[in-house]
PDB file of C-alpha atoms in Angstrom:
ATOM      1  CA  UNK E1257     175.406  97.588 171.394  1.00 56.00           C
ATOM      2  CA  UNK E1258     177.786  94.594 171.340  1.00 75.00           C
ATOM      3  CA  UNK E1259     180.504  94.043 173.924  1.00 81.00           C
ATOM      4  CA  UNK E1260     183.341  94.460 171.458  1.00 84.00           C
ATOM      5  CA  UNK E1261     182.158  97.915 170.444  1.00 87.00           C
ATOM      6  CA  UNK E1262     181.549  98.920 174.068  1.00 88.00           C
ATOM      7  CA  UNK E1263     185.102  97.911 174.943  1.00 89.00           C
ATOM      8  CA  UNK E1264     186.440  99.867 171.994  1.00 91.00           C
ATOM      9  CA  UNK E1265     184.460 102.956 172.977  1.00 92.00           C
ATOM     10  CA  UNK E1266     185.767 102.579 176.505  1.00 91.00           C
ATOM     11  CA  UNK E1267     189.321 102.516 175.213  1.00 92.00           C
ATOM     12  CA  UNK E1268     188.600 105.715 173.264  1.00 92.00           C
ATOM     13  CA  UNK E1269     187.498 107.404 176.476  1.00 91.00           C
ATOM     14  CA  UNK E1270     190.401 106.289 178.689  1.00 90.00           C
ATOM     15  CA  UNK E1271     193.410 108.633 178.658  1.00 88.00           C
ATOM     16  CA  UNK E1272     196.030 105.882 178.486  1.00 90.00           C
ATOM     17  CA  UNK E1273     194.406 104.012 175.591  1.00 91.00           C
ATOM     18  CA  UNK E1274     192.761 106.909 173.764  1.00 90.00           C
ATOM     19  CA  UNK E1275     195.487 107.663 171.236  1.00 89.00           C
ATOM     20  CA  UNK E1276     195.956 104.082 170.034  1.00 91.00           C
ATOM     21  CA  UNK E1277     192.218 103.494 169.873  1.00 92.00           C
ATOM     22  CA  UNK E1278     191.734 106.733 167.963  1.00 92.00           C
ATOM     23  CA  UNK E1279     194.324 105.693 165.376  1.00 91.00           C
ATOM     24  CA  UNK E1280     192.402 102.463 164.840  1.00 92.00           C
ATOM     25  CA  UNK E1281     189.159 104.427 164.564  1.00 93.00           C
ATOM     26  CA  UNK E1282     190.578 106.730 161.896  1.00 93.00           C
ATOM     27  CA  UNK E1283     192.079 103.798 160.012  1.00 91.00           C
ATOM     28  CA  UNK E1284     188.789 101.931 160.017  1.00 91.00           C
ATOM     29  CA  UNK E1285     186.360 104.704 159.139  1.00 92.00           C
ATOM     30  CA  UNK E1286     188.265 107.347 157.201  1.00 92.00           C
ATOM     31  CA  UNK E1287     187.299 106.080 153.748  1.00 90.00           C
ATOM     32  CA  UNK E1288     183.629 105.554 154.456  1.00 89.00           C
ATOM     33  CA  UNK E1289     183.259 108.937 156.061  1.00 92.00           C
ATOM     34  CA  UNK E1290     185.305 110.613 153.340  1.00 92.00           C
ATOM     35  CA  UNK E1291     183.121 109.263 150.529  1.00 89.00           C
ATOM     36  CA  UNK E1292     179.934 110.227 152.326  1.00 91.00           C
ATOM     37  CA  UNK E1293     181.281 113.755 152.800  1.00 93.00           C
ATOM     38  CA  UNK E1294     182.626 113.934 149.265  1.00 92.00           C
ATOM     39  CA  UNK E1295     179.225 113.221 147.766  1.00 91.00           C
ATOM     40  CA  UNK E1296     177.806 116.116 149.768  1.00 93.00           C
ATOM     41  CA  UNK E1297     180.488 118.733 149.140  1.00 94.00           C
ATOM     42  CA  UNK E1298     181.599 117.443 145.690  1.00 92.00           C
ATOM     43  CA  UNK E1299     185.135 118.894 145.701  1.00 92.00           C
ATOM     44  CA  UNK E1300     188.054 116.775 146.999  1.00 92.00           C
ATOM     45  CA  UNK E1301     189.829 119.650 148.814  1.00 92.00           C
ATOM     46  CA  UNK E1302     186.623 120.596 150.593  1.00 94.00           C
ATOM     47  CA  UNK E1303     185.946 116.972 151.505  1.00 94.00           C
ATOM     48  CA  UNK E1304     189.514 116.756 152.834  1.00 93.00           C
ATOM     49  CA  UNK E1305     188.895 119.701 155.173  1.00 93.00           C
ATOM     50  CA  UNK E1306     185.557 118.378 156.354  1.00 95.00           C
ATOM     51  CA  UNK E1307     186.747 114.818 157.026  1.00 94.00           C
ATOM     52  CA  UNK E1308     189.606 116.138 159.154  1.00 94.00           C
ATOM     53  CA  UNK E1309     187.273 118.438 161.059  1.00 93.00           C
ATOM     54  CA  UNK E1310     184.943 115.487 161.580  1.00 95.00           C
ATOM     55  CA  UNK E1311     187.595 113.326 163.187  1.00 94.00           C
ATOM     56  CA  UNK E1312     188.833 116.194 165.325  1.00 93.00           C
ATOM     57  CA  UNK E1313     185.282 116.695 166.568  1.00 94.00           C
ATOM     58  CA  UNK E1314     184.977 112.988 167.258  1.00 94.00           C
ATOM     59  CA  UNK E1315     188.206 113.104 169.267  1.00 92.00           C
ATOM     60  CA  UNK E1316     187.097 116.159 171.254  1.00 91.00           C
ATOM     61  CA  UNK E1317     183.625 114.847 172.011  1.00 93.00           C
ATOM     62  CA  UNK E1318     184.101 111.105 172.459  1.00 93.00           C
ATOM     63  CA  UNK E1319     183.670 111.426 176.228  1.00 92.00           C
ATOM     64  CA  UNK E1320     180.228 112.905 175.635  1.00 93.00           C
ATOM     65  CA  UNK E1321     179.130 109.963 173.484  1.00 93.00           C
ATOM     66  CA  UNK E1322     176.308 108.318 175.402  1.00 91.00           C
ATOM     67  CA  UNK E1323     176.217 105.089 173.334  1.00 89.00           C
ATOM     68  CA  UNK E1324     172.547 105.504 172.495  1.00 88.00           C
ATOM     69  CA  UNK E1325     173.482 104.665 168.894  1.00 89.00           C
ATOM     70  CA  UNK E1326     176.397 102.815 167.349  1.00 91.00           C
ATOM     71  CA  UNK E1327     179.716 104.606 167.145  1.00 93.00           C
ATOM     72  CA  UNK E1328     179.577 104.690 163.361  1.00 91.00           C
ATOM     73  CA  UNK E1329     176.071 106.219 163.373  1.00 92.00           C
ATOM     74  CA  UNK E1330     177.272 108.908 165.728  1.00 94.00           C
ATOM     75  CA  UNK E1331     180.330 109.664 163.572  1.00 95.00           C
ATOM     76  CA  UNK E1332     178.268 109.628 160.411  1.00 93.00           C
ATOM     77  CA  UNK E1333     175.926 112.188 161.987  1.00 93.00           C
ATOM     78  CA  UNK E1334     178.878 114.413 162.892  1.00 95.00           C
ATOM     79  CA  UNK E1335     180.228 114.081 159.344  1.00 95.00           C
ATOM     80  CA  UNK E1336     176.858 115.015 157.837  1.00 94.00           C
ATOM     81  CA  UNK E1337     176.510 118.057 160.090  1.00 94.00           C
ATOM     82  CA  UNK E1338     180.076 119.160 159.412  1.00 96.00           C
ATOM     83  CA  UNK E1339     179.497 118.876 155.660  1.00 96.00           C
ATOM     84  CA  UNK E1340     176.247 120.858 155.837  1.00 95.00           C
ATOM     85  CA  UNK E1341     177.818 123.539 158.044  1.00 96.00           C
ATOM     86  CA  UNK E1342     180.704 123.759 155.609  1.00 97.00           C
ATOM     87  CA  UNK E1343     178.325 124.238 152.679  1.00 96.00           C
ATOM     88  CA  UNK E1344     176.337 126.870 154.626  1.00 95.00           C
ATOM     89  CA  UNK E1345     179.498 128.762 155.449  1.00 95.00           C
ATOM     90  CA  UNK E1346     180.949 128.691 151.931  1.00 95.00           C
ATOM     91  CA  UNK E1347     177.650 129.566 150.254  1.00 95.00           C
ATOM     92  CA  UNK E1348     176.939 132.441 152.630  1.00 95.00           C
ATOM     93  CA  UNK E1349     180.453 133.885 152.116  1.00 94.00           C
ATOM     94  CA  UNK E1350     179.790 133.946 148.386  1.00 93.00           C
ATOM     95  CA  UNK E1351     176.279 135.307 148.808  1.00 94.00           C
ATOM     96  CA  UNK E1352     174.714 132.157 147.351  1.00 93.00           C
ATOM     97  CA  UNK E1353     172.047 129.731 148.458  1.00 92.00           C
ATOM     98  CA  UNK E1354     173.387 126.316 149.445  1.00 92.00           C
ATOM     99  CA  UNK E1355     171.898 124.696 146.366  1.00 90.00           C
ATOM    100  CA  UNK E1356     173.419 127.328 144.087  1.00 91.00           C
ATOM    101  CA  UNK E1357     176.839 126.737 145.615  1.00 93.00           C
ATOM    102  CA  UNK E1358     176.538 122.951 145.143  1.00 93.00           C
ATOM    103  CA  UNK E1359     175.398 123.368 141.542  1.00 91.00           C
ATOM    104  CA  UNK E1360     178.391 125.611 140.837  1.00 92.00           C
ATOM    105  CA  UNK E1361     180.676 122.921 142.275  1.00 92.00           C
ATOM    106  CA  UNK E1362     179.098 120.253 140.073  1.00 91.00           C
ATOM    107  CA  UNK E1363     179.477 122.521 137.031  1.00 90.00           C
ATOM    108  CA  UNK E1364     183.207 122.587 137.832  1.00 90.00           C
ATOM    109  CA  UNK E1365     183.481 118.784 137.706  1.00 88.00           C
ATOM    110  CA  UNK E1366     184.162 118.812 133.966  1.00 86.00           C
ATOM    111  CA  UNK E1367     187.569 120.322 134.668  1.00 88.00           C
ATOM    112  CA  UNK E1368     188.132 118.638 138.044  1.00 87.00           C
ATOM    113  CA  UNK E1369     191.233 116.385 138.028  1.00 86.00           C
ATOM    114  CA  UNK E1370     189.621 114.230 140.700  1.00 88.00           C
ATOM    115  CA  UNK E1371     186.563 113.367 138.643  1.00 86.00           C
ATOM    116  CA  UNK E1372     186.730 110.907 135.804  1.00 82.00           C
ATOM    117  CA  UNK E1373     183.080 109.981 135.506  1.00 79.00           C
ATOM    118  CA  UNK E1374     181.477 109.645 132.124  1.00 81.00           C
ATOM    119  CA  UNK E1375     178.785 111.909 130.724  1.00 83.00           C
ATOM    120  CA  UNK E1376     176.056 109.893 132.438  1.00 83.00           C
ATOM    121  CA  UNK E1377     177.792 110.240 135.820  1.00 84.00           C
ATOM    122  CA  UNK E1378     178.106 113.984 135.329  1.00 87.00           C
ATOM    123  CA  UNK E1379     174.432 114.306 134.385  1.00 87.00           C
ATOM    124  CA  UNK E1380     173.488 112.268 137.449  1.00 88.00           C
ATOM    125  CA  UNK E1381     175.585 114.515 139.730  1.00 89.00           C
ATOM    126  CA  UNK E1382     173.978 117.617 138.217  1.00 90.00           C
ATOM    127  CA  UNK E1383     170.507 116.188 138.769  1.00 91.00           C
ATOM    128  CA  UNK E1384     171.334 115.268 142.362  1.00 91.00           C
ATOM    129  CA  UNK E1385     172.765 118.762 142.965  1.00 91.00           C
ATOM    130  CA  UNK E1386     169.423 120.278 141.971  1.00 91.00           C
ATOM    131  CA  UNK E1387     167.559 118.356 144.677  1.00 92.00           C
ATOM    132  CA  UNK E1388     166.553 120.069 147.931  1.00 92.00           C
ATOM    133  CA  UNK E1389     169.153 119.470 150.631  1.00 91.00           C
ATOM    134  CA  UNK E1390     167.310 116.783 152.612  1.00 92.00           C
ATOM    135  CA  UNK E1391     166.404 114.814 149.475  1.00 94.00           C
ATOM    136  CA  UNK E1392     169.991 115.045 148.267  1.00 93.00           C
ATOM    137  CA  UNK E1393     171.354 113.663 151.526  1.00 94.00           C
ATOM    138  CA  UNK E1394     168.812 110.829 151.601  1.00 95.00           C
ATOM    139  CA  UNK E1395     169.445 109.984 147.954  1.00 94.00           C
ATOM    140  CA  UNK E1396     173.215 109.897 148.483  1.00 91.00           C
ATOM    141  CA  UNK E1397     172.892 107.657 151.525  1.00 91.00           C
ATOM    142  CA  UNK E1398     170.338 105.298 149.993  1.00 92.00           C
ATOM    143  CA  UNK E1399     171.530 105.067 146.397  1.00 90.00           C
ATOM    144  CA  UNK E1400     175.282 105.608 146.595  1.00 86.00           C
ATOM    145  CA  UNK E1401     176.006 104.296 150.113  1.00 84.00           C
ATOM    146  CA  UNK E1402     173.296 101.630 149.952  1.00 85.00           C
ATOM    147  CA  UNK E1403     172.277 102.207 153.539  1.00 88.00           C
ATOM    148  CA  UNK E1404     169.100 100.784 155.026  1.00 91.00           C
ATOM    149  CA  UNK E1405     166.303 103.175 155.875  1.00 94.00           C
ATOM    150  CA  UNK E1406     166.581 102.243 159.555  1.00 93.00           C
ATOM    151  CA  UNK E1407     170.265 103.269 159.614  1.00 90.00           C
ATOM    152  CA  UNK E1408     169.518 106.520 157.744  1.00 93.00           C
ATOM    153  CA  UNK E1409     166.663 107.189 160.163  1.00 94.00           C
ATOM    154  CA  UNK E1410     169.042 106.886 163.123  1.00 91.00           C
ATOM    155  CA  UNK E1411     171.581 109.215 161.558  1.00 90.00           C
ATOM    156  CA  UNK E1412     169.225 111.898 160.316  1.00 91.00           C
ATOM    157  CA  UNK E1413     166.764 111.456 163.207  1.00 90.00           C
ATOM    158  CA  UNK E1414     163.915 111.305 160.711  1.00 94.00           C
ATOM    159  CA  UNK E1415     161.203 108.653 160.483  1.00 95.00           C
ATOM    160  CA  UNK E1416     161.559 105.799 158.001  1.00 96.00           C
ATOM    161  CA  UNK E1417     158.313 106.845 156.333  1.00 96.00           C
ATOM    162  CA  UNK E1418     159.554 110.387 155.740  1.00 96.00           C
ATOM    163  CA  UNK E1419     162.825 109.030 154.366  1.00 96.00           C
ATOM    164  CA  UNK E1420     161.046 106.732 151.964  1.00 96.00           C
ATOM    165  CA  UNK E1421     158.951 109.651 150.748  1.00 95.00           C
ATOM    166  CA  UNK E1422     162.086 111.812 150.334  1.00 95.00           C
ATOM    167  CA  UNK E1423     163.855 109.113 148.368  1.00 96.00           C
ATOM    168  CA  UNK E1424     160.836 108.444 146.179  1.00 95.00           C
ATOM    169  CA  UNK E1425     160.520 112.154 145.285  1.00 94.00           C
ATOM    170  CA  UNK E1426     164.256 112.424 144.670  1.00 95.00           C
ATOM    171  CA  UNK E1427     164.289 109.471 142.282  1.00 94.00           C
ATOM    172  CA  UNK E1428     161.263 110.866 140.449  1.00 93.00           C
ATOM    173  CA  UNK E1429     162.912 114.280 139.953  1.00 93.00           C
ATOM    174  CA  UNK E1430     166.210 112.772 138.822  1.00 92.00           C
ATOM    175  CA  UNK E1431     164.488 110.502 136.301  1.00 90.00           C
ATOM    176  CA  UNK E1432     162.541 113.470 134.918  1.00 89.00           C
ATOM    177  CA  UNK E1433     165.706 115.543 134.536  1.00 85.00           C
ATOM    178  CA  UNK E1434     167.673 112.731 132.938  1.00 82.00           C
ATOM    179  CA  UNK E1435     164.867 112.091 130.490  1.00 79.00           C
ATOM    180  CA  UNK E1436     164.940 115.750 129.523  1.00 70.00           C
TER     181      UNK E1436
ATOM    182  CA  UNK L1009     181.912  56.705 157.691  1.00 44.00           C
ATOM    183  CA  UNK L1010     181.358  59.713 159.889  1.00 44.00           C
ATOM    184  CA  UNK L1011     179.431  62.695 158.536  1.00 45.00           C
ATOM    185  CA  UNK L1012     181.961  65.527 158.360  1.00 44.00           C
ATOM    186  CA  UNK L1013     179.269  68.215 158.029  1.00 48.00           C
ATOM    187  CA  UNK L1014     177.737  67.468 161.393  1.00 54.00           C
ATOM    188  CA  UNK L1015     181.071  67.036 163.136  1.00 55.00           C
ATOM    189  CA  UNK L1016     182.754  70.279 162.034  1.00 58.00           C
ATOM    190  CA  UNK L1017     184.963  71.310 164.957  1.00 57.00           C
ATOM    191  CA  UNK L1018     185.386  74.883 163.783  1.00 59.00           C
ATOM    192  CA  UNK L1019     183.217  77.747 164.959  1.00 57.00           C
ATOM    193  CA  UNK L1020     182.632  81.328 163.916  1.00 64.00           C
ATOM    194  CA  UNK L1021     181.343  84.355 165.883  1.00 68.00           C
ATOM    195  CA  UNK L1022     177.600  84.888 166.077  1.00 71.00           C
ATOM    196  CA  UNK L1023     176.079  86.412 162.888  1.00 71.00           C
ATOM    197  CA  UNK L1024     179.486  86.225 161.213  1.00 63.00           C
ATOM    198  CA  UNK L1025     178.288  85.269 157.744  1.00 61.00           C
ATOM    199  CA  UNK L1026     175.446  87.789 157.774  1.00 62.00           C
ATOM    200  CA  UNK L1027     177.860  90.572 158.729  1.00 64.00           C
ATOM    201  CA  UNK L1028     180.498  89.338 156.287  1.00 61.00           C
ATOM    202  CA  UNK L1029     178.008  89.379 153.469  1.00 55.00           C
ATOM    203  CA  UNK L1030     176.906  92.878 154.358  1.00 58.00           C
ATOM    204  CA  UNK L1031     180.471  94.174 154.756  1.00 60.00           C
ATOM    205  CA  UNK L1032     181.596  92.858 151.399  1.00 57.00           C
ATOM    206  CA  UNK L1033     178.513  94.212 149.674  1.00 50.00           C
ATOM    207  CA  UNK L1034     178.859  97.581 151.343  1.00 54.00           C
ATOM    208  CA  UNK L1035     182.514  97.939 150.424  1.00 53.00           C
ATOM    209  CA  UNK L1036     182.120  96.836 146.838  1.00 49.00           C
ATOM    210  CA  UNK L1037     179.003  98.881 146.262  1.00 48.00           C
ATOM    211  CA  UNK L1038     180.513 101.983 147.804  1.00 49.00           C
ATOM    212  CA  UNK L1039     183.452 101.624 145.445  1.00 48.00           C
ATOM    213  CA  UNK L1040     181.255 100.982 142.425  1.00 48.00           C
ATOM    214  CA  UNK L1041     178.878 103.810 143.196  1.00 56.00           C
ATOM    215  CA  UNK L1042     181.402 106.577 143.693  1.00 56.00           C
ATOM    216  CA  UNK L1043     180.264 107.823 140.299  1.00 71.00           C
ATOM    217  CA  UNK L1044     183.518 109.092 138.952  1.00 81.00           C
ATOM    218  CA  UNK L1045     184.966 110.710 142.067  1.00 89.00           C
ATOM    219  CA  UNK L1046     188.666 110.061 142.625  1.00 88.00           C
ATOM    220  CA  UNK L1047     191.267 110.951 145.236  1.00 91.00           C
ATOM    221  CA  UNK L1048     194.980 111.764 144.945  1.00 92.00           C
ATOM    222  CA  UNK L1049     197.443 108.898 145.246  1.00 91.00           C
ATOM    223  CA  UNK L1050     198.046 107.700 148.850  1.00 91.00           C
ATOM    224  CA  UNK L1051     195.467 110.230 150.036  1.00 94.00           C
ATOM    225  CA  UNK L1052     193.945 108.041 152.721  1.00 92.00           C
ATOM    226  CA  UNK L1053     197.331 107.238 154.287  1.00 90.00           C
ATOM    227  CA  UNK L1054     198.319 110.899 154.291  1.00 93.00           C
ATOM    228  CA  UNK L1055     195.009 112.135 155.677  1.00 94.00           C
ATOM    229  CA  UNK L1056     195.225 109.670 158.547  1.00 93.00           C
ATOM    230  CA  UNK L1057     198.657 111.014 159.543  1.00 92.00           C
ATOM    231  CA  UNK L1058     197.424 114.575 159.281  1.00 93.00           C
ATOM    232  CA  UNK L1059     194.393 113.889 161.459  1.00 93.00           C
ATOM    233  CA  UNK L1060     196.526 112.237 164.163  1.00 92.00           C
ATOM    234  CA  UNK L1061     198.982 115.172 164.120  1.00 91.00           C
ATOM    235  CA  UNK L1062     196.193 117.740 164.305  1.00 90.00           C
ATOM    236  CA  UNK L1063     194.514 115.969 167.195  1.00 89.00           C
ATOM    237  CA  UNK L1064     197.813 115.664 169.131  1.00 87.00           C
ATOM    238  CA  UNK L1065     198.591 119.330 168.562  1.00 86.00           C
ATOM    239  CA  UNK L1066     195.093 120.333 169.759  1.00 81.00           C
ATOM    240  CA  UNK L1067     195.504 118.162 172.858  1.00 78.00           C
ATOM    241  CA  UNK L1068     198.856 119.830 173.679  1.00 81.00           C
ATOM    242  CA  UNK L1069     197.330 123.300 173.208  1.00 83.00           C
ATOM    243  CA  UNK L1070     194.465 122.430 175.564  1.00 81.00           C
ATOM    244  CA  UNK L1071     196.901 121.266 178.260  1.00 82.00           C
ATOM    245  CA  UNK L1072     198.942 124.470 177.924  1.00 85.00           C
ATOM    246  CA  UNK L1073     195.802 126.595 178.126  1.00 87.00           C
ATOM    247  CA  UNK L1074     194.728 124.838 181.328  1.00 87.00           C
ATOM    248  CA  UNK L1075     198.152 125.439 182.906  1.00 88.00           C
ATOM    249  CA  UNK L1076     198.073 129.138 182.011  1.00 90.00           C
ATOM    250  CA  UNK L1077     194.556 129.551 183.380  1.00 90.00           C
ATOM    251  CA  UNK L1078     195.519 127.758 186.626  1.00 89.00           C
ATOM    252  CA  UNK L1079     198.584 129.944 187.144  1.00 89.00           C
ATOM    253  CA  UNK L1080     196.613 133.112 186.338  1.00 91.00           C
ATOM    254  CA  UNK L1081     194.002 132.100 188.896  1.00 91.00           C
ATOM    255  CA  UNK L1082     196.642 131.479 191.568  1.00 91.00           C
ATOM    256  CA  UNK L1083     198.387 134.779 190.780  1.00 91.00           C
ATOM    257  CA  UNK L1084     195.093 136.695 190.920  1.00 91.00           C
ATOM    258  CA  UNK L1085     194.189 135.091 194.270  1.00 91.00           C
ATOM    259  CA  UNK L1086     197.582 135.970 195.753  1.00 91.00           C
ATOM    260  CA  UNK L1087     197.293 139.537 194.488  1.00 90.00           C
ATOM    261  CA  UNK L1088     193.868 139.995 196.078  1.00 90.00           C
ATOM    262  CA  UNK L1089     195.059 138.408 199.327  1.00 89.00           C
ATOM    263  CA  UNK L1090     198.116 140.639 199.653  1.00 88.00           C
ATOM    264  CA  UNK L1091     196.155 143.731 198.612  1.00 87.00           C
ATOM    265  CA  UNK L1092     193.676 143.197 201.444  1.00 84.00           C
ATOM    266  CA  UNK L1093     196.340 142.277 204.033  1.00 80.00           C
ATOM    267  CA  UNK L1094     198.628 145.306 203.454  1.00 71.00           C
ATOM    268  CA  UNK L1095     196.186 148.147 202.959  1.00 64.00           C
ATOM    269  CA  UNK L1096     197.335 151.001 205.390  1.00 66.00           C
ATOM    270  CA  UNK L1097     194.862 152.392 207.944  1.00 61.00           C
ATOM    271  CA  UNK L1098     193.632 155.674 206.623  1.00 59.00           C
ATOM    272  CA  UNK L1099     191.118 157.664 208.509  1.00 58.00           C
ATOM    273  CA  UNK L1100     189.492 160.594 206.958  1.00 58.00           C
ATOM    274  CA  UNK L1101     191.269 163.760 208.125  1.00 58.00           C
ATOM    275  CA  UNK L1102     189.142 166.817 208.610  1.00 59.00           C
ATOM    276  CA  UNK L1103     190.309 170.131 207.317  1.00 59.00           C
ATOM    277  CA  UNK L1104     190.330 171.769 210.736  1.00 64.00           C
ATOM    278  CA  UNK L1105     192.346 169.009 212.361  1.00 71.00           C
ATOM    279  CA  UNK L1106     195.004 169.140 209.661  1.00 68.00           C
ATOM    280  CA  UNK L1107     195.296 172.922 210.078  1.00 71.00           C
ATOM    281  CA  UNK L1108     195.551 172.605 213.847  1.00 72.00           C
ATOM    282  CA  UNK L1109     198.237 169.961 213.536  1.00 74.00           C
ATOM    283  CA  UNK L1110     200.178 172.205 211.197  1.00 69.00           C
ATOM    284  CA  UNK L1111     199.942 175.188 213.474  1.00 71.00           C
ATOM    285  CA  UNK L1112     200.894 173.177 216.548  1.00 71.00           C
ATOM    286  CA  UNK L1113     203.964 171.826 214.854  1.00 70.00           C
ATOM    287  CA  UNK L1114     204.894 175.272 213.597  1.00 68.00           C
ATOM    288  CA  UNK L1115     204.701 176.846 217.020  1.00 64.00           C
ATOM    289  CA  UNK L1116     206.565 174.059 218.754  1.00 64.00           C
ATOM    290  CA  UNK L1117     209.371 174.237 216.231  1.00 65.00           C
ATOM    291  CA  UNK L1118     209.619 177.987 215.880  1.00 66.00           C
ATOM    292  CA  UNK L1119     208.693 179.584 219.234  1.00 64.00           C
ATOM    293  CA  UNK L1120     210.404 179.371 222.621  1.00 66.00           C
ATOM    294  CA  UNK L1121     208.478 178.988 225.870  1.00 66.00           C
ATOM    295  CA  UNK L1122     208.297 182.737 226.720  1.00 65.00           C
ATOM    296  CA  UNK L1123     206.903 183.503 223.320  1.00 69.00           C
ATOM    297  CA  UNK L1124     204.329 180.745 223.704  1.00 65.00           C
ATOM    298  CA  UNK L1125     203.227 182.067 227.139  1.00 66.00           C
ATOM    299  CA  UNK L1126     202.970 185.595 225.793  1.00 69.00           C
ATOM    300  CA  UNK L1127     200.403 184.359 223.290  1.00 66.00           C
ATOM    301  CA  UNK L1128     198.119 183.105 226.056  1.00 64.00           C
ATOM    302  CA  UNK L1129     195.418 185.236 227.739  1.00 65.00           C
ATOM    303  CA  UNK L1130     196.121 186.505 231.264  1.00 68.00           C
ATOM    304  CA  UNK L1131     193.325 184.368 232.676  1.00 66.00           C
ATOM    305  CA  UNK L1132     194.812 181.285 231.166  1.00 67.00           C
ATOM    306  CA  UNK L1133     198.287 182.135 232.501  1.00 65.00           C
ATOM    307  CA  UNK L1134     196.858 182.425 236.016  1.00 71.00           C
ATOM    308  CA  UNK L1135     195.169 179.068 235.661  1.00 69.00           C
ATOM    309  CA  UNK L1136     198.381 177.423 234.573  1.00 64.00           C
ATOM    310  CA  UNK L1137     200.389 179.055 237.402  1.00 67.00           C
ATOM    311  CA  UNK L1138     197.810 178.125 240.038  1.00 66.00           C
ATOM    312  CA  UNK L1139     198.057 174.463 239.040  1.00 56.00           C
ATOM    313  CA  UNK L1140     201.569 174.341 240.522  1.00 52.00           C
ATOM    314  CA  UNK L1141     201.871 173.218 244.131  1.00 52.00           C
ATOM    315  CA  UNK L1142     202.350 176.030 246.657  1.00 49.00           C
ATOM    316  CA  UNK L1143     205.528 175.754 248.527  1.00 50.00           C
TER     317      UNK L1143
END
């Protein structure tokens, strides 16, 4: 990890510099984390809740961050887990499987004021929603966020080989559905 | 003429252009590949303020909780200390002893000396009288 990042992490952990450093952290990463979360939970209001919870968790747990990965990787992992926990919670309250809940959210995009994608975008979102959870996450991170497999591997704590296989299967399924 | 390319006085941080390239690509591609998702106007400014407020409020609540727990601990310790220090000595009182005490007090309060002596056996009276020094 580079010196600059180590110094920044240090300032996040010190009581007298924590608040200013945290403001900079939020300013720098809020959009990236938001869009990652949004692609997982689909709905803006849900993404809003999850992104706030993510940053609160980051603030509460920054002193436990061991710097074994980059700060962004660590935050991205928290965001992913928060989004998945959110989906689990919402789906279970409605008596649905996670995938069913996601598909119902995507079905609602046609009347969502915060979605102005064309028909192709909507079809793509529906196809992605039908993927198993792990494949959906990998597809979102690789295709939409254009992340490298090594970075995804660090975040999801999965081997690069397994990720490549997941992505390959995801692309295959999406192509088949779009062709239909 | 000097070669300006080889005598460029300016420097950049290590890996700057690699990182710059990546950053620009990442930002533009993230924007392009949002696939129709939008956010309300000024959302990212508002959400930042909300996050900072929430975190500050949580921090204040944690401090207050710690103070309350500390004071409760001190109060509980003081209570236990004073409870142990001021517990009165109580010995178990047997039934017979309490009856004897009652009777003794009754007789002392309600009988004069002649009445008390009259209750004693003759043998006991003699013993008591013999204890006195003979003139």
